[in-house]
Amino acid sequence: MPVSNLFTRRRRAAVATAAMSALAVTGLVHEPAAVAAAPTRTPAVERPAGKPNLLLVTVDDLSYLDMGHLPKVRKLVERTGVSFAEGIAPTPICVPARASLLTGQYAHNHGARTIEGPYGGYRAFDDSSTVATSLQDAGYSTILAGKYLNGYGEGSTRGDVPPGWDQWRATVDPSTYNFRSPKFNVNGEIIKSKGYSSTVITEHAKAGIAAERRSGKPWFTWVNYVAPHHGGPSGPDDPKKIYPGTDAAVSVTVPDTQDRGSYDNVRIPARPNLFPEDTSGYAKGSPARGTFNPRKKDALRIAYQRRLEAIRSLDRNIASLLVGLKRSGELKRTLVVFTSDNGFSNGYHNLNGKLWHYDESLRIPVLMSGPGVPRGRTVRTPVTNPDLAATLLAAAGARPPRASDGIDIMPWLSAPEQVRAIPVAGWRVTDGSRQLWSGIRVGSWTYARLHTGQVEVYDRSSDPYEQRNLAADPSAAGTVKALARLASRYQDCAASTCPKDLYAAGRALDLEGL
């Protein structure tokens, strides 16, 4: 029996006579549980005949709260497929998340823990065996258009074309974040583009698909947009020009010229955890303990408006790509996955960015449509970056390039809501040498232990904005201890030792058995 199963036979006998702390996804349960809930059997799934095309569309730093500003994408993907209410980026920052999409592994296993330094960025990632190489071996044409991994194209890597790609059309750093004239490595040749970043990336995606269409093979295309990540050049009404030399001179994204000013009167959506002033409940070392002065709050308002303006172009361009595939007759044979690398916080928990364990950072939008995907359904079972890699590979009938930490989510698309444990963590941005925090997300609970030794615990069923830290609450002591043990158990998991069992939502669960 795999290690990830709930119990070995010996453990089942022990549990039958032992009282254990329990947790229900709908709230805290303190009554001892004599027998834990069994994991749900993986539902049978009928695979469509033939190999589907695979289209993975990722955007950079899109919050799940931003999805209302992508009406065209939602119409073309969500209405004809499914949306996930609980998409999770286990390490919510650019490179670790994208490397998980390339490997099906958590960051502590694929090794690219952050965006730069010895444990981060392009140079820290071994791309000799990825989803691309596996799909190529399975008979697919493979196409990349847009951003790859931070640091790609710098120095001696400028001419690199990683293994597994038939069409390589990647932005070259540092020009990746130049929204007006990014440079691309097109199959080994450096080309300077003219035009807005999202539009040019879309053109490269279309060109790559057209070039490979003649082969007659099914194709895998990864379109990797840069927006709404911050970049340049700054405009005259951006924070760097309005507040030069101050803490409010924050970087913002760059919208297409036709979209600039479209949201000048829009404010950051008010939520109870926006710019909290009482930070006493947050752990030492958490960014939530910081505060924002009026000048910096105004800068974030502008940053939020620029994000929405950049998202308008994303919506237009992604729709253009999908409509083109529909006209060619390919869309009906294409499994489409739309997602973001990580979430993003515009002032919630006093955070301007991502990386941390709060909902705005960990949660990502995920939409899916195509062969084998039910229509018009919201899936409440959690899905992660590693799962998306595993799902694409399974749909193609391809062998995973590495021992996978993720699961194929396809069998669960029509199943009732399930609960699962997801290990989460973040490392120091500059080099990845030190873990800033690690923890576990299971059901409605989030547990995070910071590098300071302090802990934050939230029950989102009663505290959806994560404002009441239960780490020192006597009434939650049993659950906090059980969560701590669960986090410790899985912080270094690998493949079969990672939590892969799912459990029916709404039942009391033995945390010791997950």
Short mmCIF file of C-alpha atoms in Angstrom, two decimals:
data_model
loop_
_atom_site.label_atom_id
_atom_site.label_comp_id
_atom_site.label_asym_id
_atom_site.label_seq_id
_atom_site.Cartn_x
_atom_site.Cartn_y
_atom_site.Cartn_z
CA MET A 1 0.00 0.00 0.00
CA PRO A 2 1.46 3.44 -0.91
CA VAL A 3 2.78 5.62 1.88
CA SER A 4 0.27 8.31 0.91
CA ASN A 5 -2.69 6.07 1.82
CA LEU A 6 -4.48 6.89 5.04
CA PHE A 7 -3.40 3.86 7.01
CA THR A 8 -1.40 0.72 6.74
CA ARG A 9 -3.24 -2.29 8.17
CA ARG A 10 -1.27 -2.04 11.36
CA ARG A 11 -2.14 1.62 11.77
CA ARG A 12 -5.82 0.91 11.15
CA ALA A 13 -5.85 -1.44 14.14
CA ALA A 14 -4.17 1.12 16.35
CA VAL A 15 -6.50 3.91 15.31
CA ALA A 16 -9.58 1.83 16.08
CA THR A 17 -8.72 1.99 19.78
CA ALA A 18 -7.10 5.41 20.00
CA ALA A 19 -8.76 8.78 20.55
CA MET A 20 -7.49 11.35 18.10
CA SER A 21 -7.92 15.04 17.51
CA ALA A 22 -10.28 15.74 14.65
CA LEU A 23 -11.04 18.50 12.24
CA ALA A 24 -14.13 19.14 10.16
CA VAL A 25 -13.89 21.24 7.05
CA THR A 26 -16.94 23.18 8.19
CA GLY A 27 -15.44 24.10 11.55
CA LEU A 28 -13.41 23.05 14.57
CA VAL A 29 -14.16 19.66 16.10
CA HIS A 30 -12.70 18.73 19.48
CA GLU A 31 -14.45 15.43 20.11
CA PRO A 32 -12.05 12.46 19.85
CA ALA A 33 -12.49 10.32 16.75
CA ALA A 34 -12.31 6.55 17.19
CA VAL A 35 -12.10 5.86 13.47
CA ALA A 36 -10.95 8.30 10.80
CA ALA A 37 -12.77 8.86 7.53
CA ALA A 38 -11.43 6.74 4.69
CA PRO A 39 -10.09 8.41 1.55
CA THR A 40 -12.39 8.61 -1.44
CA ARG A 41 -11.73 6.10 -4.17
CA THR A 42 -10.52 7.81 -7.33
CA PRO A 43 -13.49 7.98 -9.72
CA ALA A 44 -13.25 6.21 -13.06
CA VAL A 45 -12.74 8.61 -15.95
CA GLU A 46 -13.47 7.95 -19.59
CA ARG A 47 -10.75 9.40 -21.77
CA PRO A 48 -11.79 10.80 -25.15
CA ALA A 49 -10.54 8.90 -28.18
CA GLY A 50 -7.30 10.21 -29.63
CA LYS A 51 -4.77 12.58 -28.16
CA PRO A 52 -6.08 16.09 -27.53
CA ASN A 53 -4.16 19.24 -28.25
CA LEU A 54 -3.03 20.88 -25.01
CA LEU A 55 -3.12 24.64 -24.42
CA LEU A 56 -1.74 26.01 -21.16
CA VAL A 57 -2.26 29.75 -20.76
CA THR A 58 -0.56 31.34 -17.77
CA VAL A 59 -0.56 34.97 -16.73
CA ASP A 60 1.75 36.59 -14.19
CA ASP A 61 0.54 37.75 -10.76
CA LEU A 62 -3.19 37.58 -11.50
CA SER A 63 -5.34 37.45 -8.36
CA TYR A 64 -8.42 35.27 -8.23
CA LEU A 65 -10.17 38.50 -7.23
CA ASP A 66 -9.37 39.91 -10.70
CA MET A 67 -11.33 37.32 -12.69
CA GLY A 68 -14.35 39.57 -13.08
CA HIS A 69 -12.24 41.67 -15.44
CA LEU A 70 -11.71 38.79 -17.91
CA PRO A 71 -15.23 38.38 -19.35
CA LYS A 72 -14.12 37.05 -22.73
CA VAL A 73 -11.86 34.38 -21.21
CA ARG A 74 -14.58 33.33 -18.81
CA LYS A 75 -17.11 33.06 -21.63
CA LEU A 76 -14.80 30.98 -23.83
CA VAL A 77 -13.36 28.69 -21.13
CA GLU A 78 -15.36 28.78 -17.91
CA ARG A 79 -18.83 28.62 -19.50
CA THR A 80 -17.82 25.71 -21.71
CA GLY A 81 -15.84 23.95 -18.98
CA VAL A 82 -15.12 24.25 -15.28
CA SER A 83 -13.77 26.82 -12.85
CA PHE A 84 -11.91 25.83 -9.69
CA ALA A 85 -12.92 27.58 -6.50
CA GLU A 86 -9.71 26.54 -4.77
CA GLY A 87 -6.68 26.82 -7.04
CA ILE A 88 -3.48 26.86 -4.96
CA ALA A 89 0.13 27.83 -5.70
CA PRO A 90 2.06 25.94 -2.97
CA THR A 91 5.04 28.32 -3.34
CA PRO A 92 3.38 31.49 -4.62
CA ILE A 93 6.08 33.28 -6.59
CA CYS A 94 7.09 33.24 -10.27
CA VAL A 95 9.85 30.65 -10.80
CA PRO A 96 8.82 28.01 -8.24
CA ALA A 97 5.26 28.05 -9.56
CA ARG A 98 6.29 27.81 -13.22
CA ALA A 99 8.84 25.09 -12.46
CA SER A 100 6.02 23.15 -10.78
CA LEU A 101 4.00 23.46 -14.01
CA LEU A 102 7.03 22.10 -15.88
CA THR A 103 7.65 19.15 -13.54
CA GLY A 104 4.61 18.30 -11.42
CA GLN A 105 6.76 18.77 -8.31
CA TYR A 106 6.76 21.03 -5.28
CA ALA A 107 9.53 23.63 -5.05
CA HIS A 108 11.50 21.71 -2.43
CA ASN A 109 11.84 18.88 -4.98
CA HIS A 110 12.43 20.68 -8.28
CA GLY A 111 14.93 22.96 -6.51
CA ALA A 112 14.04 26.36 -8.01
CA ARG A 113 12.77 27.87 -4.76
CA THR A 114 12.80 31.54 -5.70
CA ILE A 115 13.51 33.94 -8.57
CA GLU A 116 17.29 34.41 -8.35
CA GLY A 117 20.48 33.25 -6.66
CA PRO A 118 21.87 29.72 -6.24
CA TYR A 119 18.42 28.28 -5.41
CA GLY A 120 16.32 30.37 -7.75
CA GLY A 121 15.75 31.48 -11.32
CA TYR A 122 16.56 29.84 -14.62
CA ARG A 123 20.08 28.70 -13.67
CA ALA A 124 18.79 26.83 -10.61
CA PHE A 125 16.35 24.74 -12.63
CA ASP A 126 17.27 21.49 -14.39
CA ASP A 127 15.14 21.54 -17.53
CA SER A 128 16.57 18.37 -19.06
CA SER A 129 13.37 16.50 -18.13
CA THR A 130 10.12 18.47 -18.15
CA VAL A 131 6.53 18.26 -19.31
CA ALA A 132 7.84 19.40 -22.73
CA THR A 133 10.32 16.53 -23.09
CA SER A 134 7.70 13.99 -21.97
CA LEU A 135 5.08 15.29 -24.38
CA GLN A 136 7.60 15.38 -27.22
CA ASP A 137 8.42 11.74 -26.48
CA ALA A 138 4.68 10.99 -26.54
CA GLY A 139 4.38 12.30 -30.10
CA TYR A 140 3.45 15.93 -29.50
CA SER A 141 4.73 19.06 -31.17
CA THR A 142 5.69 21.48 -28.41
CA ILE A 143 5.47 25.26 -28.49
CA LEU A 144 6.39 27.94 -25.95
CA ALA A 145 5.52 31.61 -26.40
CA GLY A 146 6.32 34.30 -23.84
CA LYS A 147 8.02 34.33 -20.48
CA TYR A 148 10.00 31.29 -19.33
CA LEU A 149 11.83 31.50 -16.00
CA ASN A 150 13.34 34.61 -14.39
CA GLY A 151 16.91 35.13 -15.52
CA TYR A 152 16.48 33.28 -18.80
CA GLY A 153 18.46 34.99 -21.55
CA GLU A 154 20.88 36.82 -19.29
CA GLY A 155 24.61 36.44 -19.92
CA SER A 156 25.64 33.14 -21.43
CA THR A 157 22.04 31.83 -21.44
CA ARG A 158 20.99 34.32 -24.14
CA GLY A 159 20.97 31.71 -26.92
CA ASP A 160 19.69 28.75 -24.90
CA VAL A 161 16.85 26.64 -26.27
CA PRO A 162 15.89 24.14 -23.55
CA PRO A 163 15.28 20.48 -24.48
CA GLY A 164 11.81 19.38 -25.51
CA TRP A 165 10.63 22.39 -27.50
CA ASP A 166 9.93 22.33 -31.25
CA GLN A 167 8.95 26.00 -31.32
CA TRP A 168 10.81 28.19 -28.85
CA ARG A 169 9.64 31.81 -28.70
CA ALA A 170 10.71 33.03 -25.26
CA THR A 171 11.21 36.56 -24.00
CA VAL A 172 14.81 37.36 -23.07
CA ASP A 173 15.56 38.94 -19.69
CA PRO A 174 15.74 41.73 -18.73
CA SER A 175 13.66 42.79 -21.73
CA THR A 176 10.87 40.44 -20.58
CA TYR A 177 9.54 43.30 -18.43
CA ASN A 178 9.78 45.91 -21.16
CA PHE A 179 6.14 46.00 -22.23
CA ARG A 180 6.84 48.15 -25.30
CA SER A 181 9.71 46.33 -27.03
CA PRO A 182 10.56 42.92 -25.54
CA LYS A 183 13.24 40.78 -27.17
CA PHE A 184 12.55 37.15 -28.02
CA ASN A 185 14.70 34.12 -28.59
CA VAL A 186 12.96 32.55 -31.58
CA ASN A 187 14.44 29.09 -32.06
CA GLY A 188 17.91 30.38 -31.21
CA GLU A 189 17.74 33.75 -32.96
CA ILE A 190 17.36 36.96 -30.92
CA ILE A 191 14.62 39.20 -32.31
CA LYS A 192 13.52 42.61 -31.05
CA SER A 193 9.76 42.96 -31.23
CA LYS A 194 7.69 46.05 -31.79
CA GLY A 195 4.34 46.25 -30.11
CA TYR A 196 2.72 45.68 -26.74
CA SER A 197 3.94 42.63 -24.82
CA SER A 198 0.64 40.69 -24.56
CA THR A 199 -0.14 41.27 -28.24
CA VAL A 200 3.30 40.19 -29.40
CA ILE A 201 3.23 37.05 -27.24
CA THR A 202 -0.14 36.14 -28.74
CA GLU A 203 1.26 36.60 -32.25
CA HIS A 204 4.16 34.29 -31.39
CA ALA A 205 1.77 31.67 -30.03
CA LYS A 206 -0.29 31.75 -33.22
CA ALA A 207 2.84 31.56 -35.37
CA GLY A 208 4.20 28.62 -33.38
CA ILE A 209 0.95 26.67 -33.71
CA ALA A 210 0.76 27.44 -37.44
CA ALA A 211 4.34 26.23 -37.95
CA GLU A 212 3.68 22.92 -36.19
CA ARG A 213 0.20 22.35 -37.61
CA ARG A 214 1.77 21.02 -40.82
CA SER A 215 3.32 18.10 -38.91
CA GLY A 216 -0.08 16.55 -38.31
CA LYS A 217 0.84 15.83 -34.71
CA PRO A 218 -1.19 16.89 -31.71
CA TRP A 219 0.40 19.95 -30.12
CA PHE A 220 1.14 21.30 -26.66
CA THR A 221 1.35 25.08 -26.46
CA TRP A 222 2.36 26.99 -23.35
CA VAL A 223 1.50 30.68 -23.69
CA ASN A 224 3.13 32.57 -20.86
CA TYR A 225 2.04 36.21 -20.54
CA VAL A 226 3.98 38.77 -18.50
CA ALA A 227 1.02 40.99 -17.56
CA PRO A 228 -0.11 42.06 -15.05
CA HIS A 229 3.38 41.75 -13.48
CA HIS A 230 5.08 45.10 -12.94
CA GLY A 231 7.50 46.40 -15.57
CA GLY A 232 8.39 49.42 -17.67
CA PRO A 233 8.51 51.99 -19.04
CA SER A 234 6.81 54.10 -16.37
CA GLY A 235 4.18 56.60 -17.41
CA PRO A 236 3.92 60.23 -16.21
CA ASP A 237 1.05 59.39 -13.86
CA ASP A 238 2.66 56.30 -12.30
CA PRO A 239 3.89 56.24 -8.67
CA LYS A 240 7.58 56.39 -9.62
CA LYS A 241 6.96 59.73 -11.33
CA ILE A 242 4.47 61.08 -8.79
CA TYR A 243 6.38 60.05 -5.65
CA PRO A 244 10.07 59.84 -6.70
CA GLY A 245 12.55 58.97 -3.98
CA THR A 246 9.88 57.89 -1.48
CA ASP A 247 8.49 54.59 -0.20
CA ALA A 248 5.51 55.20 -2.49
CA ALA A 249 7.59 55.00 -5.69
CA VAL A 250 6.40 51.46 -6.30
CA SER A 251 6.72 49.63 -9.61
CA VAL A 252 3.52 49.05 -11.54
CA THR A 253 2.56 47.13 -14.66
CA VAL A 254 2.26 48.79 -18.07
CA PRO A 255 -1.06 48.68 -19.92
CA ASP A 256 -1.54 48.85 -23.65
CA THR A 257 -1.88 52.46 -24.79
CA GLN A 258 -5.51 51.93 -25.78
CA ASP A 259 -6.36 50.74 -22.26
CA ARG A 260 -4.49 53.31 -20.20
CA GLY A 261 -6.85 55.40 -18.08
CA SER A 262 -9.76 52.98 -18.42
CA TYR A 263 -9.98 52.48 -14.66
CA ASP A 264 -8.95 55.89 -13.30
CA ASN A 265 -11.94 56.04 -10.94
CA VAL A 266 -11.70 52.47 -9.64
CA ARG A 267 -10.63 51.87 -6.06
CA ILE A 268 -9.10 48.72 -4.57
CA PRO A 269 -12.10 46.59 -3.51
CA ALA A 270 -12.78 47.16 0.17
CA ARG A 271 -12.37 44.05 2.32
CA PRO A 272 -11.92 43.83 6.10
CA ASN A 273 -8.23 42.90 5.69
CA LEU A 274 -7.34 45.83 3.40
CA PHE A 275 -4.58 47.91 5.05
CA PRO A 276 -5.30 46.58 8.58
CA GLU A 277 -4.19 48.97 11.31
CA ASP A 278 -4.37 46.52 14.20
CA THR A 279 -1.54 44.11 13.41
CA SER A 280 -1.05 42.73 16.91
CA GLY A 281 -2.38 39.27 16.03
CA TYR A 282 0.06 38.66 13.18
CA ALA A 283 3.29 36.80 13.81
CA LYS A 284 6.65 38.54 13.99
CA GLY A 285 8.21 38.29 10.55
CA SER A 286 4.92 38.56 8.69
CA PRO A 287 4.50 41.43 6.21
CA ALA A 288 1.04 41.98 7.72
CA ARG A 289 2.72 43.67 10.68
CA GLY A 290 3.71 46.57 8.46
CA THR A 291 1.52 49.58 7.79
CA PHE A 292 0.85 51.86 4.83
CA ASN A 293 0.89 55.65 5.03
CA PRO A 294 -1.63 57.65 2.93
CA ARG A 295 0.94 58.31 0.21
CA LYS A 296 1.73 54.64 -0.25
CA LYS A 297 -1.96 53.70 -0.14
CA ASP A 298 -2.49 56.09 -3.04
CA ALA A 299 0.40 54.48 -4.91
CA LEU A 300 -1.24 51.07 -4.52
CA ARG A 301 -4.51 52.49 -5.79
CA ILE A 302 -2.70 53.54 -8.97
CA ALA A 303 -0.95 50.17 -9.19
CA TYR A 304 -4.31 48.43 -8.95
CA GLN A 305 -5.75 50.55 -11.75
CA ARG A 306 -2.77 49.76 -13.98
CA ARG A 307 -3.27 46.06 -13.29
CA LEU A 308 -6.88 46.19 -14.43
CA GLU A 309 -5.85 48.09 -17.56
CA ALA A 310 -3.24 45.43 -18.39
CA ILE A 311 -5.81 42.71 -17.76
CA ARG A 312 -8.06 44.24 -20.44
CA SER A 313 -5.41 43.48 -23.02
CA LEU A 314 -4.94 39.96 -21.68
CA ASP A 315 -8.65 39.31 -22.05
CA ARG A 316 -8.62 40.58 -25.61
CA ASN A 317 -5.53 38.64 -26.65
CA ILE A 318 -6.39 35.33 -25.05
CA ALA A 319 -9.86 35.53 -26.61
CA SER A 320 -8.23 36.20 -29.98
CA LEU A 321 -6.11 33.06 -29.62
CA LEU A 322 -9.09 30.91 -28.59
CA VAL A 323 -11.39 32.28 -31.29
CA GLY A 324 -8.72 31.54 -33.87
CA LEU A 325 -8.56 27.93 -32.71
CA LYS A 326 -12.34 27.74 -32.82
CA ARG A 327 -12.39 28.94 -36.42
CA SER A 328 -9.75 26.40 -37.43
CA GLY A 329 -11.76 23.62 -35.79
CA GLU A 330 -8.98 22.84 -33.31
CA LEU A 331 -10.55 24.20 -30.14
CA LYS A 332 -13.00 21.30 -29.79
CA ARG A 333 -10.00 18.94 -29.79
CA THR A 334 -7.99 21.06 -27.32
CA LEU A 335 -7.77 20.73 -23.56
CA VAL A 336 -7.46 24.35 -22.38
CA VAL A 337 -6.08 25.31 -18.99
CA PHE A 338 -6.01 28.95 -17.92
CA THR A 339 -4.25 29.96 -14.71
CA SER A 340 -1.82 32.33 -12.99
CA ASP A 341 1.56 31.40 -11.58
CA ASN A 342 0.58 32.77 -8.15
CA GLY A 343 -1.94 35.08 -6.54
CA PHE A 344 -1.40 38.71 -5.66
CA SER A 345 -2.32 41.11 -2.85
CA ASN A 346 -3.05 44.80 -3.45
CA GLY A 347 -2.80 45.93 0.16
CA TYR A 348 -4.64 43.04 1.77
CA HIS A 349 -2.80 41.98 4.93
CA ASN A 350 -0.62 45.06 4.31
CA LEU A 351 1.06 43.21 1.46
CA ASN A 352 1.89 44.55 -1.98
CA GLY A 353 2.86 41.35 -3.74
CA LYS A 354 2.77 37.60 -3.26
CA LEU A 355 4.92 34.82 -1.68
CA TRP A 356 3.18 34.65 1.71
CA HIS A 357 0.69 32.20 3.20
CA TYR A 358 -2.39 34.42 3.02
CA ASP A 359 -5.32 33.57 0.80
CA GLU A 360 -4.75 36.42 -1.67
CA SER A 361 -1.23 35.12 -2.33
CA LEU A 362 -1.78 31.34 -2.30
CA ARG A 363 -4.99 31.19 -4.30
CA ILE A 364 -4.86 31.24 -8.09
CA PRO A 365 -7.57 31.32 -10.74
CA VAL A 366 -7.90 28.05 -12.67
CA LEU A 367 -10.26 27.42 -15.60
CA MET A 368 -10.38 24.28 -17.76
CA SER A 369 -12.32 23.24 -20.85
CA GLY A 370 -12.14 20.76 -23.69
CA PRO A 371 -12.40 17.01 -24.27
CA GLY A 372 -13.51 15.14 -21.15
CA VAL A 373 -14.25 18.29 -19.14
CA PRO A 374 -17.84 18.81 -17.90
CA ARG A 375 -19.56 22.05 -18.88
CA GLY A 376 -20.54 24.92 -16.61
CA ARG A 377 -19.40 23.43 -13.31
CA THR A 378 -17.57 24.95 -10.34
CA VAL A 379 -15.13 22.40 -8.89
CA ARG A 380 -14.54 22.95 -5.17
CA THR A 381 -11.90 20.25 -4.81
CA PRO A 382 -8.49 22.01 -4.47
CA VAL A 383 -6.06 21.92 -7.41
CA THR A 384 -2.38 22.94 -7.39
CA ASN A 385 0.32 23.89 -9.93
CA PRO A 386 1.85 20.38 -9.72
CA ASP A 387 -1.59 18.86 -10.35
CA LEU A 388 -1.97 20.79 -13.60
CA ALA A 389 1.24 19.27 -14.92
CA ALA A 390 0.10 15.78 -13.90
CA THR A 391 -3.29 16.38 -15.54
CA LEU A 392 -1.86 17.50 -18.88
CA LEU A 393 0.48 14.51 -18.99
CA ALA A 394 -2.33 12.07 -18.16
CA ALA A 395 -4.56 13.57 -20.85
CA ALA A 396 -1.79 12.99 -23.39
CA GLY A 397 -0.99 9.49 -22.15
CA ALA A 398 2.58 10.67 -21.52
CA ARG A 399 4.99 9.41 -18.90
CA PRO A 400 5.82 11.96 -16.18
CA PRO A 401 9.35 13.35 -16.59
CA ARG A 402 10.00 12.94 -12.86
CA ALA A 403 8.40 11.33 -9.85
CA SER A 404 5.27 13.46 -9.49
CA ASP A 405 4.06 15.21 -6.36
CA GLY A 406 0.79 16.21 -8.01
CA ILE A 407 -2.34 14.29 -8.98
CA ASP A 408 -4.38 14.06 -12.17
CA ILE A 409 -7.38 16.25 -11.35
CA MET A 410 -9.47 15.07 -14.32
CA PRO A 411 -11.23 12.20 -12.46
CA TRP A 412 -12.41 14.65 -9.79
CA LEU A 413 -14.05 17.22 -12.06
CA SER A 414 -17.54 15.70 -11.72
CA ALA A 415 -17.10 14.31 -8.22
CA PRO A 416 -18.53 15.88 -5.03
CA GLU A 417 -16.26 18.30 -3.17
CA GLN A 418 -13.17 16.73 -1.64
CA VAL A 419 -10.68 17.82 1.02
CA ARG A 420 -6.94 17.29 0.83
CA ALA A 421 -3.75 18.38 2.56
CA ILE A 422 -1.45 20.69 0.58
CA PRO A 423 2.05 21.54 1.87
CA VAL A 424 2.91 25.21 1.31
CA ALA A 425 6.14 27.18 1.75
CA GLY A 426 8.08 30.28 0.77
CA TRP A 427 11.83 31.03 0.62
CA ARG A 428 13.91 34.20 0.80
CA VAL A 429 13.53 36.02 -2.52
CA THR A 430 17.16 37.02 -3.02
CA ASP A 431 18.70 33.54 -3.02
CA GLY A 432 16.30 30.87 -1.71
CA SER A 433 18.80 29.82 0.95
CA ARG A 434 16.45 30.35 3.89
CA GLN A 435 12.84 29.32 4.30
CA LEU A 436 10.67 32.27 5.30
CA TRP A 437 7.73 30.11 6.26
CA SER A 438 6.23 26.68 5.74
CA GLY A 439 2.95 25.08 6.60
CA ILE A 440 -0.10 23.18 5.50
CA ARG A 441 -3.45 24.04 3.97
CA VAL A 442 -6.24 21.52 4.58
CA GLY A 443 -9.97 22.09 4.36
CA SER A 444 -10.76 25.53 5.72
CA TRP A 445 -7.53 25.68 7.73
CA THR A 446 -4.20 27.35 7.04
CA TYR A 447 -1.20 26.73 9.31
CA ALA A 448 2.09 28.61 8.79
CA ARG A 449 5.25 28.59 10.88
CA LEU A 450 7.47 31.59 10.17
CA HIS A 451 11.26 31.70 10.28
CA THR A 452 10.95 33.67 13.52
CA GLY A 453 9.46 30.58 15.18
CA GLN A 454 6.05 32.20 15.51
CA VAL A 455 2.92 30.62 14.08
CA GLU A 456 -0.25 31.79 12.36
CA VAL A 457 -3.37 29.60 12.14
CA TYR A 458 -6.62 30.56 10.45
CA ASP A 459 -9.99 28.87 10.08
CA ARG A 460 -11.36 30.41 6.90
CA SER A 461 -14.83 28.93 7.46
CA SER A 462 -15.40 31.42 10.29
CA ASP A 463 -12.67 33.92 9.41
CA PRO A 464 -12.55 34.21 5.59
CA TYR A 465 -10.28 37.27 5.68
CA GLU A 466 -7.73 35.60 7.98
CA GLN A 467 -7.77 38.24 10.70
CA ARG A 468 -8.01 36.09 13.84
CA ASN A 469 -4.83 34.14 14.48
CA LEU A 470 -5.80 31.03 16.47
CA ALA A 471 -2.24 29.88 17.18
CA ALA A 472 -2.51 30.80 20.87
CA ASP A 473 -6.26 30.22 21.26
CA PRO A 474 -6.78 27.56 23.98
CA SER A 475 -9.96 26.34 22.34
CA ALA A 476 -8.00 25.51 19.17
CA ALA A 477 -4.94 24.01 20.86
CA GLY A 478 -5.63 20.42 19.80
CA THR A 479 -6.16 21.32 16.18
CA VAL A 480 -3.12 23.63 16.11
CA LYS A 481 -0.91 20.80 17.38
CA ALA A 482 -2.36 18.37 14.84
CA LEU A 483 -1.81 20.87 12.02
CA ALA A 484 1.77 21.42 13.17
CA ARG A 485 2.45 17.70 13.03
CA LEU A 486 0.85 17.47 9.60
CA ALA A 487 2.97 20.37 8.32
CA SER A 488 6.12 18.76 9.68
CA ARG A 489 5.25 15.41 8.13
CA TYR A 490 4.87 16.77 4.61
CA GLN A 491 7.35 19.66 4.45
CA ASP A 492 9.93 17.42 2.73
CA CYS A 493 7.57 14.98 1.04
CA ALA A 494 8.45 13.54 -2.36
CA ALA A 495 6.22 11.72 -4.84
CA SER A 496 4.57 8.81 -2.98
CA THR A 497 5.17 10.40 0.42
CA CYS A 498 3.27 13.56 -0.58
CA PRO A 499 -0.41 13.76 0.41
CA LYS A 500 -2.44 12.49 -2.54
CA ASP A 501 -5.54 11.07 -0.86
CA LEU A 502 -8.78 13.02 -1.05
CA TYR A 503 -11.64 12.92 1.47
CA ALA A 504 -15.33 13.73 1.20
CA ALA A 505 -15.97 17.29 2.40
CA GLY A 506 -18.14 17.85 5.45
CA ARG A 507 -16.91 14.85 7.44
CA ALA A 508 -14.74 14.97 10.54
CA LEU A 509 -11.20 14.04 9.57
CA ASP A 510 -8.41 12.59 11.64
CA LEU A 511 -5.48 14.92 11.01
CA GLU A 512 -3.05 12.28 12.18
CA GLY A 513 -4.16 10.04 9.34
CA LEU A 514 -4.04 12.46 6.41
#
